[in-house]
Structure formats: C-alpha cells, structure tokens
Short mmCIF file of C-alpha atoms and ligand atoms in Angstrom, two decimals:
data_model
loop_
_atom_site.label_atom_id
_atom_site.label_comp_id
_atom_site.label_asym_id
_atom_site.label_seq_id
_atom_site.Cartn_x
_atom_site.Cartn_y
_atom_site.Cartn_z
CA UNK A 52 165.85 -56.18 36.38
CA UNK A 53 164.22 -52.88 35.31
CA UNK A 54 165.66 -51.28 38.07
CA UNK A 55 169.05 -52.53 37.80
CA UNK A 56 168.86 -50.99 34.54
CA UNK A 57 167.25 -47.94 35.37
CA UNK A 58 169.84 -47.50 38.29
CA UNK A 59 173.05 -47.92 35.96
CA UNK A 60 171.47 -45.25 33.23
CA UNK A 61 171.31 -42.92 36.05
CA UNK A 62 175.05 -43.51 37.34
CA UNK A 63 176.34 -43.48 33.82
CA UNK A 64 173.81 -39.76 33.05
CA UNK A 65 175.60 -38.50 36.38
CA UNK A 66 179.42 -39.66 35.11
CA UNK A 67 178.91 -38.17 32.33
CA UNK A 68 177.10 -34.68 33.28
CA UNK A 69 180.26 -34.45 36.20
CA UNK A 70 183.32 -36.03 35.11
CA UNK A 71 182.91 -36.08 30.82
CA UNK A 72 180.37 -32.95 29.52
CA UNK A 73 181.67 -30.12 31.84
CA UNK A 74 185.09 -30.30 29.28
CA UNK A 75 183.25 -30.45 25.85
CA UNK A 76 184.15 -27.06 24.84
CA UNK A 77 182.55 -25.58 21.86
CA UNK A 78 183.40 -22.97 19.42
CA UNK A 79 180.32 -22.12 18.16
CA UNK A 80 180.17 -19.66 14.70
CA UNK A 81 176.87 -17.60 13.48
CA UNK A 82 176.67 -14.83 10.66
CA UNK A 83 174.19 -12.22 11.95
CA UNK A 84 173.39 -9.17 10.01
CA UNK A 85 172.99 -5.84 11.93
CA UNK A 86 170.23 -3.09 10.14
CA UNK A 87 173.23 -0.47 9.86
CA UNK A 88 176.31 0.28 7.29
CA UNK A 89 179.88 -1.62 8.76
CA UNK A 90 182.81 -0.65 6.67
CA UNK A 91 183.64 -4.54 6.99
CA UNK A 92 182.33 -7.49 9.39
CA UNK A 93 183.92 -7.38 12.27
CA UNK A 94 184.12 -10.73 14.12
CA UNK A 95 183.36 -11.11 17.20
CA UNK A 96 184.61 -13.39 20.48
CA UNK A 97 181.89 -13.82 22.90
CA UNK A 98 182.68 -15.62 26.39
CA UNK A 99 180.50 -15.88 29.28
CA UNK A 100 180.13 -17.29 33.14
CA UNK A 101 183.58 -18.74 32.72
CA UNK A 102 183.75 -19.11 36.59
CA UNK A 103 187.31 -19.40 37.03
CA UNK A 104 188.33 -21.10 40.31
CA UNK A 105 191.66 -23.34 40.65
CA UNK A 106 193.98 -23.85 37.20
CA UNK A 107 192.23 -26.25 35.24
CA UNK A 108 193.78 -28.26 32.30
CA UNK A 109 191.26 -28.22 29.84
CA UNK A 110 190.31 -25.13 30.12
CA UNK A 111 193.58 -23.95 29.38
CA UNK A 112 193.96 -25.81 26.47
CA UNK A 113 190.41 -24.47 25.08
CA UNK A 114 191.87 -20.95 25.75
CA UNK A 115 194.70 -22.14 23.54
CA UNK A 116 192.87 -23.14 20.94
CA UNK A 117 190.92 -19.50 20.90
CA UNK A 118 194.86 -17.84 20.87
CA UNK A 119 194.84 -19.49 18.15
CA UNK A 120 192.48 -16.78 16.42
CA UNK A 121 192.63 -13.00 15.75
CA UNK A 122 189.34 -11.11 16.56
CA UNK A 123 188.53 -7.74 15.74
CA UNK A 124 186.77 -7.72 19.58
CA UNK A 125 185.97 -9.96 22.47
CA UNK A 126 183.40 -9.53 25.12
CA UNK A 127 182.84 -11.26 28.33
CA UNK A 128 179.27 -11.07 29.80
CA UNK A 129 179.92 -11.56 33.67
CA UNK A 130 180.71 -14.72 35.87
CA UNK A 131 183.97 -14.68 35.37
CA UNK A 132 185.37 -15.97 38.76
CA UNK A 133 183.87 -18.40 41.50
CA UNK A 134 185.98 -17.87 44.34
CA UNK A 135 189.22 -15.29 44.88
CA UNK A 136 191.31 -18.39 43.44
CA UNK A 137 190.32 -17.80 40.13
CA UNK A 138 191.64 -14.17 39.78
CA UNK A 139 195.12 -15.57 39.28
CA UNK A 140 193.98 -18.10 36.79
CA UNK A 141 191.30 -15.99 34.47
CA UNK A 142 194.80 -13.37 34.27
CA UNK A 143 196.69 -16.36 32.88
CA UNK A 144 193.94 -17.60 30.04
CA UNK A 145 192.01 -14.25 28.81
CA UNK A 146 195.81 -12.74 27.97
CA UNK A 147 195.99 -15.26 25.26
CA UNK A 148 192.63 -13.62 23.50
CA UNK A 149 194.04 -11.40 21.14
CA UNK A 150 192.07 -8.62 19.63
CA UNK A 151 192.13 -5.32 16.94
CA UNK A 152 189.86 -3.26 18.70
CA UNK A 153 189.65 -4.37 22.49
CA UNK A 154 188.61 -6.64 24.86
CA UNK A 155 185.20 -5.31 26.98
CA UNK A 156 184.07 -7.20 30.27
CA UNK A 157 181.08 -6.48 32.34
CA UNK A 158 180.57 -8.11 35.74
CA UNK A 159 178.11 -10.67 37.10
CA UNK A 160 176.43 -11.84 40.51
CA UNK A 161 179.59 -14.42 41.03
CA UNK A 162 182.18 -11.72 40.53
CA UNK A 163 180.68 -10.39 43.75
CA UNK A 164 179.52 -12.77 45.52
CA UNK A 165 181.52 -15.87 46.88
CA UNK A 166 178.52 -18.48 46.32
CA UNK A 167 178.71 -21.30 48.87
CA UNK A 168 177.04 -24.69 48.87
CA UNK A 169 174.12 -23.45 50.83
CA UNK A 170 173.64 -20.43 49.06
CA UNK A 171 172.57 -22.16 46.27
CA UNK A 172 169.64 -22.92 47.50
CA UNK A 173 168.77 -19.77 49.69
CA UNK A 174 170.45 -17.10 47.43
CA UNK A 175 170.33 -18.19 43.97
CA UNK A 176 166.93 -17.22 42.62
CA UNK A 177 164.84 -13.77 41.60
CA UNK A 178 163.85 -11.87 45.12
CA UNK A 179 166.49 -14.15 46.90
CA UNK A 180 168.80 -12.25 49.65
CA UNK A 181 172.54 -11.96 48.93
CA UNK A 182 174.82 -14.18 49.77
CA UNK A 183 177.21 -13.47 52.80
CA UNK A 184 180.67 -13.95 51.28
CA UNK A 185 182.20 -11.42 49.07
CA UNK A 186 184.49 -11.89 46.16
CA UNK A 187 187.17 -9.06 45.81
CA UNK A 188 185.46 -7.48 42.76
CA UNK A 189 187.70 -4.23 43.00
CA UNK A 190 191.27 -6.54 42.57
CA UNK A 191 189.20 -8.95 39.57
CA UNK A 192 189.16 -5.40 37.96
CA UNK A 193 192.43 -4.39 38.25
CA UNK A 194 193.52 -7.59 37.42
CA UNK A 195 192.23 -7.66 34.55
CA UNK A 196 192.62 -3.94 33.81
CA UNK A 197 196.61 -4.84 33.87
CA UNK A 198 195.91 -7.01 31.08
CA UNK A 199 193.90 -4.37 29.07
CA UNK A 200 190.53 -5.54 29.36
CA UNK A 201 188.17 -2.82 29.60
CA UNK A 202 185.33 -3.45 32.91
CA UNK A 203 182.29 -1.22 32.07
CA UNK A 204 180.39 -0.55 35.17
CA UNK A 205 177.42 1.00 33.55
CA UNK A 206 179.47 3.08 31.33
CA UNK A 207 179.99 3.28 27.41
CA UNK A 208 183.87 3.53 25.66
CA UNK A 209 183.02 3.97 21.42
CA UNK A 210 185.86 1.95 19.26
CA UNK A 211 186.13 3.14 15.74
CA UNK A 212 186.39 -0.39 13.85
CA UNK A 213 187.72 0.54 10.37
CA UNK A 214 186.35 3.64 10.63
CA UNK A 215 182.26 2.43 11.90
CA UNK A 216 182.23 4.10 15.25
CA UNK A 217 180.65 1.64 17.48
CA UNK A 218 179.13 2.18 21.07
CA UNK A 219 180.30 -0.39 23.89
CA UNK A 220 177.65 -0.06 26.79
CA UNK A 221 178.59 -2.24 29.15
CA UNK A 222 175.39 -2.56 32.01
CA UNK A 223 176.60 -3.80 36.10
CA UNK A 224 175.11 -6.89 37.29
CA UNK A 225 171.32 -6.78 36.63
CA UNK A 226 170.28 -9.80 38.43
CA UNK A 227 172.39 -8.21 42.01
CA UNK A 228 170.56 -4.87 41.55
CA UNK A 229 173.46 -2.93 40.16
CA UNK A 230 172.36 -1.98 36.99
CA UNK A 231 171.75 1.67 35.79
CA UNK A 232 170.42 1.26 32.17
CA UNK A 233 169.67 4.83 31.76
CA UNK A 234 173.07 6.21 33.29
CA UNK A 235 174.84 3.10 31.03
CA UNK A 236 173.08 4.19 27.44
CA UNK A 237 173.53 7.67 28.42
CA UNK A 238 175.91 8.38 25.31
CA UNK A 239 173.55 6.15 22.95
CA UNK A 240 173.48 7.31 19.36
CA UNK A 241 171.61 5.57 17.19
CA UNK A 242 173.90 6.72 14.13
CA UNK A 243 175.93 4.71 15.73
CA UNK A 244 176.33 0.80 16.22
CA UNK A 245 175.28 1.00 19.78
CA UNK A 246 176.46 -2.48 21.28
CA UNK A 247 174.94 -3.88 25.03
CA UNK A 248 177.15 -6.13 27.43
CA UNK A 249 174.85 -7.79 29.91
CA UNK A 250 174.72 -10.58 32.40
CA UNK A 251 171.35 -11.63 31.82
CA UNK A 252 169.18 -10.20 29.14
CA UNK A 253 166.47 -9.45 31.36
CA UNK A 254 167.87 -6.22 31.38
CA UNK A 255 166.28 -5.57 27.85
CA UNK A 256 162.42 -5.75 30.11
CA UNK A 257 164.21 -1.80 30.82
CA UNK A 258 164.97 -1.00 27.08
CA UNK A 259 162.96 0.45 24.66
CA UNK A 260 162.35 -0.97 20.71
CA UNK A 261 165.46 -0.25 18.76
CA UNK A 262 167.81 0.88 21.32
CA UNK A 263 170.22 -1.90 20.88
CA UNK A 264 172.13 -3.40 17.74
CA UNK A 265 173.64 -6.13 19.22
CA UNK A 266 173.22 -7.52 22.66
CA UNK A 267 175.70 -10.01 24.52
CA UNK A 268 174.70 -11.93 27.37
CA UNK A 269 175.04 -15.24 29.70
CA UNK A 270 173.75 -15.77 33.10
CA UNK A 271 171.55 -18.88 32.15
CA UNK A 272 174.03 -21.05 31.61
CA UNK A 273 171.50 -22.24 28.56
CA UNK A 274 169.36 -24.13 31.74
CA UNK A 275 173.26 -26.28 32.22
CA UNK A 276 170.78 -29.38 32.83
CA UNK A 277 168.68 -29.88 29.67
CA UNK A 278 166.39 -33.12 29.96
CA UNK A 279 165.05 -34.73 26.19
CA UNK A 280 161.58 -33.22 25.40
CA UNK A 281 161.18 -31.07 28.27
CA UNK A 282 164.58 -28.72 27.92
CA UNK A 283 165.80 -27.27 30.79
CA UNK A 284 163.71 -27.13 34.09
CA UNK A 285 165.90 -23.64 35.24
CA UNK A 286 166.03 -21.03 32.95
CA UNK A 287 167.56 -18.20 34.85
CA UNK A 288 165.44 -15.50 33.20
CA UNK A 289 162.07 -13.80 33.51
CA UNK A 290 162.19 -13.32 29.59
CA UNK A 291 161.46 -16.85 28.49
CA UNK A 292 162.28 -20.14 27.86
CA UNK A 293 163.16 -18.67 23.99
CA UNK A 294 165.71 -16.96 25.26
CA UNK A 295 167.91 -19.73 27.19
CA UNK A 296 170.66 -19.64 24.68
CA UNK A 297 171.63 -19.15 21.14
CA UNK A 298 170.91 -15.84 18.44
CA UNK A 299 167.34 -14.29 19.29
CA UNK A 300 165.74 -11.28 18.27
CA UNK A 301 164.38 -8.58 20.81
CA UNK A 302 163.31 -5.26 20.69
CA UNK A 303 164.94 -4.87 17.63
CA UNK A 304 168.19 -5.92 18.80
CA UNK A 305 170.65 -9.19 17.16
CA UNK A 306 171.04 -11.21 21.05
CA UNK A 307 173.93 -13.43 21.34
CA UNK A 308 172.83 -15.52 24.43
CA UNK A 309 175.96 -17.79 25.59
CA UNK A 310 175.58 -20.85 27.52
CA UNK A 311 178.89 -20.05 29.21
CA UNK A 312 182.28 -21.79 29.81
CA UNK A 313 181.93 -23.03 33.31
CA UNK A 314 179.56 -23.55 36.07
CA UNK A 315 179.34 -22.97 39.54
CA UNK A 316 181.92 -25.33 41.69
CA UNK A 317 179.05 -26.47 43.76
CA UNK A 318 177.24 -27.58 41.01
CA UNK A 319 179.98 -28.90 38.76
CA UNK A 320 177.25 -30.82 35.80
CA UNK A 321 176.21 -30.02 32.93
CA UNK A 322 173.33 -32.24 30.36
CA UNK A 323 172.65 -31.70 26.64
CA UNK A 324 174.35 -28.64 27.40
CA UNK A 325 177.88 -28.20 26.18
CA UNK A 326 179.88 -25.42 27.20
CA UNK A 327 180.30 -22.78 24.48
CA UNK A 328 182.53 -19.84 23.33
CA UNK A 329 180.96 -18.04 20.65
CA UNK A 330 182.19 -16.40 17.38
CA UNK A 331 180.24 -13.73 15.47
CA UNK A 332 180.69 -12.62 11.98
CA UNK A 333 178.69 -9.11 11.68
CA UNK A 334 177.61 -7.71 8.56
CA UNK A 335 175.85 -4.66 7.58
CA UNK A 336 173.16 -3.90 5.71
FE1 LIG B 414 177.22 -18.08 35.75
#
C-alpha cells in the first residue's frame, strides 16, 4: 500500500512539474534602492531564458498581460530562443513590451547553440564541449533589431532617463566563452548609473567592488527543480547556492537574478519554481 501511494505522489509531482507549473507565470515586483541620485525611479522590466520555440498560448497571453504596462526600460538577460522556430515567435510577443527609454537584450548559450536531447547531458555543464548544432544568432539579432531592441555584444549604449545618464553594458554569453568584461565596461563611469546585462552572474567573479549599480541576470533558471528542504540540486553557477534567484547583493552591486520564462524543450518541468518576469522600481539615494 505504501508504494501504491508513493507511486501516485510521484505521477501526480511529474503532471504537475510538465503539464500544470511550466504556465504559472509570475509578475514578480521589488523596490531596490541604488547608492546614486535618479531624477525619478525608473521601473524596470526584467525577462530572462524565455526560450522561445513553437507559438505557445500561454505565453502569449502572459506577454499580454505585460502590454498591459508602460516601463521606463526592459532588459532581457539571454536564452531567448531554443531552436530557429522561435525567432518568428519571440518577434511576435517582445513587440508588445512597450518602453520610454529602450529595450536592451544580451545573448545566452541557447541563442547559439541548438541544444539537443543528448546534449544535455554531454554539453550542458562548466568545462563541457559545445554542442554541434547552431542557432542562427546573426538573424535572432536582426530580428529583433527590426523591432528596436538593442543586442549588446559586449558593448555599452548610455540612455538619459529624465535627465540621469545611465550606462547599459551589455556582456556576450559568459558561460560559451564570449564574454569581454573589460572591452564591455570600457566606457564605465562611475558618475554614472553604470547598469550590467548578463547571462549568468558569474561574470561578476571578473568585476571589481563597486563597478556595477545594478546587475541583471538569468541562466539558472532559479535550479527549475527545487525539492522541499534541500532547494535545488542544479544551480547553474559557480557563485553559490545564494545566488539562484531573487535580489542579492555583490560587489557592491543591486543583482536582479530571474528564474526565467521558459525552459529548455528537452526538459520541459519545472518544481517549486514558477516562472517569473520581474518588475523593478529603482530609487536613489
Ligand atoms: Fe536558459
């Protein structure tokens, strides 16, 4: 009898992780408070490892529910396709976001690589090879270039919000060996609001003590399987557990860490893990 009932908690954890969890989409808000003057908080949408593949319903409507909103800027911290299929259908949901200032992207290890079922396994991890199949990185960007979203490949473009001149560096995949964080922060000013856009945040291990304002970031998906007590079992960075998800503090810096939109197709779950936009309000000292 135990096991009867032990078998049917595990078929109703996996319905739930596959078919009901993946679509609880979150808008999650937080006030942080940078240590520099702003003329006037700016709020902020941050989106993350969307992994866009075929048209999907429910993400559509979430999207519709963000068009809903006016932010002064958006960001998107990498992952933003799975496969060439989702070009066509991340073009038809990030037009909706609508912004005063811009909308900044930076690129992660799916928008290059075309991750297959066995890749998983053989390329997914720290010191891993790449994966054989390419995604067409060059046409994601002009994509979504034609729909005015900015892609900074380790480069900075400054926005004057209100009249606060504010720094956008925007840092290549780290975790795929394309970042330059030197030739990204080459314009850094600290009497500026110098803001970071990276896949993972182990890219701050390369950044010194006050560098950064405010950091955006994904990658870890928040662990996308979190187990009661023990948390997740992956964490996706070298940084630490800590540092899985939510607001954090390092080097100085305000982190938004997001636990992303989507997931990979070939690993289409997620426990205790809700996906998540996220909304900033910043204020200034
Ligand atoms: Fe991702």
């Amino acid at each position: 009898m135990p096991l009867l009932l032990l078998f049917i908690l595990a078929v109703l954890v996996f319905f739930w992780a596959h078919k009901v969890e993946l679509h609880q989409f979150q808008i999650n808000r937080h006030d942080v408070t940078l240590r520099k003057k702003i003329s006037r908080p700016l709020k902020i949408l941050h989106l993350s490892d969307i992994h866009f593949a075929l048209p999907n319903v429910m993400l559509s409507r979430f999207f519709n529910r963000l068009a809903a909103e006016e932010f002064d800027l958006a960001v998107l911290t990498g992952d933003i396709i799975d496969c060439e299929e989702g070009i066509h259908n991340a073009v038809e949901n990030l037009r909706k976001i609508k912004t005063r200032y811009g909308f900044f992207a930076v690129f992660g290890n799916h928008d290059y690589y075309d991750y297959r079922l066995k890749d998983i396994f053989l390329h997914n991890f720290p010191g891993q090879s790449k994966p054989e199949a390419l995604n067409p990185t060059d046409i994601l960007q002009a994509a979504l270039e034609g729909i005015g979203i900015r892609v900074l490949r380790n480069r900075t473009e400054e926005i004057l919000a209100e009249g606060t001149p504010v720094l956008i560096h925007g840092l290549d995949d780290p975790t795929t060996g394309r970042a330059s964080i030197r030739e990204t922060l080459a314009s850094y000013d600290p009497a500026k609001i110098n803001l970071l856009l990276t896949h993972s945040i182990d890219a701050f291990l390369d950044i010194s003590e006050h560098e950064i304002d405010l950091s955006f970031s994904g990658h870890s998906h928040g662990g996308q399987v979190r187990f009661p007590v023990i948390g997740p079992i992956f964490t996706h960075t070298t940084i630490g557990r800590a540092y899985v998800d939510g607001i954090v503090t390092l080097k100085g810096a305000v982190c938004s860490v997001s636990r992303g939109l989507g997931y990979g197709r070939n690993l289409a779950f997620r426990l205790l893990c809700p996906p998540e936009a996220v909304v900033l309000n910043v204020f200034g000292v």
